[in-house]
């Protein structure tokens, strides 16, 4: 059985809820020796702060050892070694591979050739399933449910892999999506067709103001993905189009929460950080517990085993 996590589309509602339950158990007690003797590899062919460090922290807090790289320039890829050979080599050393790569489909390819499970930590503009799992965890934590929510996606909906993954995951939970993006960065037609096929309601907006935000349960801000543009003039034209400022929250629901996968560049004014609607730093913290659940699950350890685990150390 291939236990890899390549795309969120592979997960049923039951499996998502199972993993969220496991993450809750880890949030209660993140420090254990459950994975003592295991080795987790983190192969980051693209830059990262949160994803890599939270996966590595997740593994370390469960007693596993971590190997890997944060910069492919230090690997034999610079001498011409292929992705296939790199994956085959690391599979000799590690029990699970967490991989971020700029090529869409790289994680799928790795999962088909590797003898150990692959966790996709982001492949190009395609998918970021572990981010989506922590987004779902955070949405449920703040709203008390994942069902029937109004979720507003703002910013770069063309290249933002986190919004693509979130949209697909929410197909199980009857959401209404609101897409707010410049025309150049609109949600791609393929994802709108996906919504139609899956019966997901969506509304498109050009305006981004207090009246629009008033309808949101979740306001999911995103960064314009500079690294995906081939024309940097186009990036300059759109990069500052949607900036969330404090006065724009004056009609927001009390329980509305602002999420952002981070890093933030110029999408959320800094004085919003102290507003009770802001939840993006807690969201990033949740990545630790969710990634503990993902590593544990890909290694074949069950929720029951985690609940009965006697290796808790604090
Ligand atoms: N959210 C996210 O993927 O952040 P990093 O690029 O810092 O990992």
mmCIF file of N, CA, C and O and ligand atoms in Angstrom, residues 44 46-54 100 121-122 128 130-131 134-135 161-162 220 223 227 260-263 283-284 291, ligand 1:
data_model
loop_
_atom_site.group_PDB
_atom_site.id
_atom_site.type_symbol
_atom_site.label_atom_id
_atom_site.label_comp_id
_atom_site.label_asym_id
_atom_site.label_seq_id
_atom_site.Cartn_x
_atom_site.Cartn_y
_atom_site.Cartn_z
ATOM 1 N N UNK A 44 13.980 20.018 0.129
ATOM 2 C CA UNK A 44 13.354 21.275 -0.300
ATOM 3 C C UNK A 44 14.128 21.868 -1.472
ATOM 4 O O UNK A 44 15.178 22.477 -1.292
ATOM 5 N N UNK A 46 12.783 24.120 -3.247
ATOM 6 C CA UNK A 46 12.326 25.517 -3.276
ATOM 7 C C UNK A 46 12.392 26.065 -1.860
ATOM 8 O O UNK A 46 12.294 25.307 -0.891
ATOM 9 N N UNK A 47 12.504 27.406 -1.708
ATOM 10 C CA UNK A 47 12.602 27.979 -0.357
ATOM 11 C C UNK A 47 11.359 27.732 0.492
ATOM 12 O O UNK A 47 10.255 27.571 -0.024
ATOM 13 N N UNK A 48 11.579 27.721 1.795
ATOM 14 C CA UNK A 48 10.483 27.522 2.752
ATOM 15 C C UNK A 48 10.951 27.960 4.135
ATOM 16 O O UNK A 48 12.131 27.808 4.471
ATOM 17 N N UNK A 49 10.046 28.497 4.910
ATOM 18 C CA UNK A 49 10.310 28.697 6.338
ATOM 19 C C UNK A 49 9.411 27.764 7.143
ATOM 20 O O UNK A 49 9.876 26.843 7.818
ATOM 21 N N UNK A 50 8.100 27.991 7.073
ATOM 22 C CA UNK A 50 7.144 27.264 7.910
ATOM 23 C C UNK A 50 7.070 25.778 7.612
ATOM 24 O O UNK A 50 7.090 24.944 8.526
ATOM 25 N N UNK A 51 6.929 25.447 6.334
ATOM 26 C CA UNK A 51 6.650 24.046 6.000
ATOM 27 C C UNK A 51 7.824 23.163 6.409
ATOM 28 O O UNK A 51 7.648 22.148 7.097
ATOM 29 N N UNK A 52 9.018 23.566 6.013
ATOM 30 C CA UNK A 52 10.182 22.731 6.346
ATOM 31 C C UNK A 52 10.406 22.683 7.855
ATOM 32 O O UNK A 52 10.557 21.602 8.437
ATOM 33 N N UNK A 53 10.405 23.856 8.485
ATOM 34 C CA UNK A 53 10.733 23.859 9.918
ATOM 35 C C UNK A 53 9.651 23.186 10.750
ATOM 36 O O UNK A 53 9.945 22.551 11.768
ATOM 37 N N UNK A 54 8.395 23.294 10.345
ATOM 38 C CA UNK A 54 7.354 22.622 11.139
ATOM 39 C C UNK A 54 7.377 21.111 10.912
ATOM 40 O O UNK A 54 7.137 20.341 11.846
ATOM 41 N N UNK A 100 9.460 19.355 -1.351
ATOM 42 C CA UNK A 100 8.920 20.526 -2.069
ATOM 43 C C UNK A 100 9.729 20.679 -3.356
ATOM 44 O O UNK A 100 10.955 20.625 -3.326
ATOM 45 N N UNK A 121 5.153 18.604 -0.094
ATOM 46 C CA UNK A 121 5.221 19.863 0.665
ATOM 47 C C UNK A 121 5.085 21.060 -0.272
ATOM 48 O O UNK A 121 5.505 22.167 0.062
ATOM 49 N N UNK A 122 4.465 20.820 -1.438
ATOM 50 C CA UNK A 122 4.242 21.874 -2.426
ATOM 51 C C UNK A 122 4.912 21.516 -3.738
ATOM 52 O O UNK A 122 6.121 21.278 -3.750
ATOM 53 N N UNK A 128 -0.647 21.813 -2.242
ATOM 54 C CA UNK A 128 0.094 21.955 -0.984
ATOM 55 C C UNK A 128 -0.777 21.294 0.102
ATOM 56 O O UNK A 128 -1.341 21.956 0.957
ATOM 57 N N UNK A 130 -0.384 19.455 2.818
ATOM 58 C CA UNK A 130 -0.184 19.561 4.273
ATOM 59 C C UNK A 130 -0.626 20.941 4.761
ATOM 60 O O UNK A 130 -1.152 21.083 5.871
ATOM 61 N N UNK A 131 -0.440 21.973 3.921
ATOM 62 C CA UNK A 131 -0.957 23.303 4.268
ATOM 63 C C UNK A 131 -2.481 23.250 4.378
ATOM 64 O O UNK A 131 -3.076 23.814 5.299
ATOM 65 N N UNK A 134 -3.634 21.795 7.630
ATOM 66 C CA UNK A 134 -3.567 22.725 8.771
ATOM 67 C C UNK A 134 -4.576 23.852 8.616
ATOM 68 O O UNK A 134 -5.103 24.366 9.616
ATOM 69 N N UNK A 135 -4.918 24.200 7.377
ATOM 70 C CA UNK A 135 -5.985 25.181 7.171
ATOM 71 C C UNK A 135 -7.325 24.626 7.663
ATOM 72 O O UNK A 135 -8.094 25.317 8.342
ATOM 73 N N UNK A 161 -0.993 27.742 -4.781
ATOM 74 C CA UNK A 161 -1.324 26.323 -4.647
ATOM 75 C C UNK A 161 -2.147 26.059 -3.390
ATOM 76 O O UNK A 161 -2.906 25.087 -3.338
ATOM 77 N N UNK A 162 -2.036 26.917 -2.374
ATOM 78 C CA UNK A 162 -2.788 26.656 -1.139
ATOM 79 C C UNK A 162 -4.288 26.815 -1.384
ATOM 80 O O UNK A 162 -5.089 26.070 -0.834
ATOM 81 N N UNK A 220 -9.407 34.367 3.621
ATOM 82 C CA UNK A 220 -8.139 33.680 3.377
ATOM 83 C C UNK A 220 -7.321 34.516 2.410
ATOM 84 O O UNK A 220 -7.559 34.537 1.206
ATOM 85 N N UNK A 223 -0.505 35.734 -0.855
ATOM 86 C CA UNK A 223 0.567 36.550 -1.452
ATOM 87 C C UNK A 223 0.559 36.381 -2.969
ATOM 88 O O UNK A 223 0.291 35.276 -3.458
ATOM 89 N N UNK A 227 7.499 34.396 -7.812
ATOM 90 C CA UNK A 227 8.373 33.403 -8.435
ATOM 91 C C UNK A 227 7.726 32.649 -9.587
ATOM 92 O O UNK A 227 8.408 31.942 -10.336
ATOM 93 N N UNK A 260 -3.903 33.214 6.496
ATOM 94 C CA UNK A 260 -2.926 33.475 5.427
ATOM 95 C C UNK A 260 -1.903 32.345 5.542
ATOM 96 O O UNK A 260 -1.396 32.092 6.641
ATOM 97 N N UNK A 261 -1.571 31.685 4.448
ATOM 98 C CA UNK A 261 -0.575 30.602 4.564
ATOM 99 C C UNK A 261 0.804 31.134 4.919
ATOM 100 O O UNK A 261 1.650 30.386 5.391
ATOM 101 N N UNK A 262 1.024 32.435 4.664
ATOM 102 C CA UNK A 262 2.304 33.099 4.886
ATOM 103 C C UNK A 262 3.368 32.513 3.939
ATOM 104 O O UNK A 262 3.228 31.364 3.530
ATOM 105 N N UNK A 263 4.405 33.193 3.545
ATOM 106 C CA UNK A 263 4.782 34.507 4.047
ATOM 107 C C UNK A 263 3.871 35.621 3.533
ATOM 108 O O UNK A 263 3.355 35.555 2.436
ATOM 109 N N UNK A 283 -2.586 29.816 13.069
ATOM 110 C CA UNK A 283 -2.732 28.886 11.942
ATOM 111 C C UNK A 283 -1.383 28.202 11.652
ATOM 112 O O UNK A 283 -1.311 26.971 11.504
ATOM 113 N N UNK A 284 -0.325 28.996 11.583
ATOM 114 C CA UNK A 284 1.000 28.427 11.304
ATOM 115 C C UNK A 284 1.443 27.493 12.442
ATOM 116 O O UNK A 284 2.061 26.447 12.192
ATOM 117 N N UNK A 291 1.250 18.241 11.009
ATOM 118 C CA UNK A 291 2.345 17.536 10.322
ATOM 119 C C UNK A 291 2.832 16.351 11.158
ATOM 120 O O UNK A 291 3.307 15.347 10.612
HETATM 121 N N1 LIG B 1 2.894 28.346 3.955
HETATM 122 C C1 LIG B 1 4.092 27.983 3.445
HETATM 123 O O1 LIG B 1 4.172 27.078 2.608
HETATM 124 O O2 LIG B 1 5.140 28.685 3.934
HETATM 125 P P1 LIG B 1 6.660 28.402 3.564
HETATM 126 O O3 LIG B 1 6.819 28.693 2.075
HETATM 127 O O4 LIG B 1 7.459 29.317 4.421
HETATM 128 O O5 LIG B 1 6.927 26.963 3.830
#
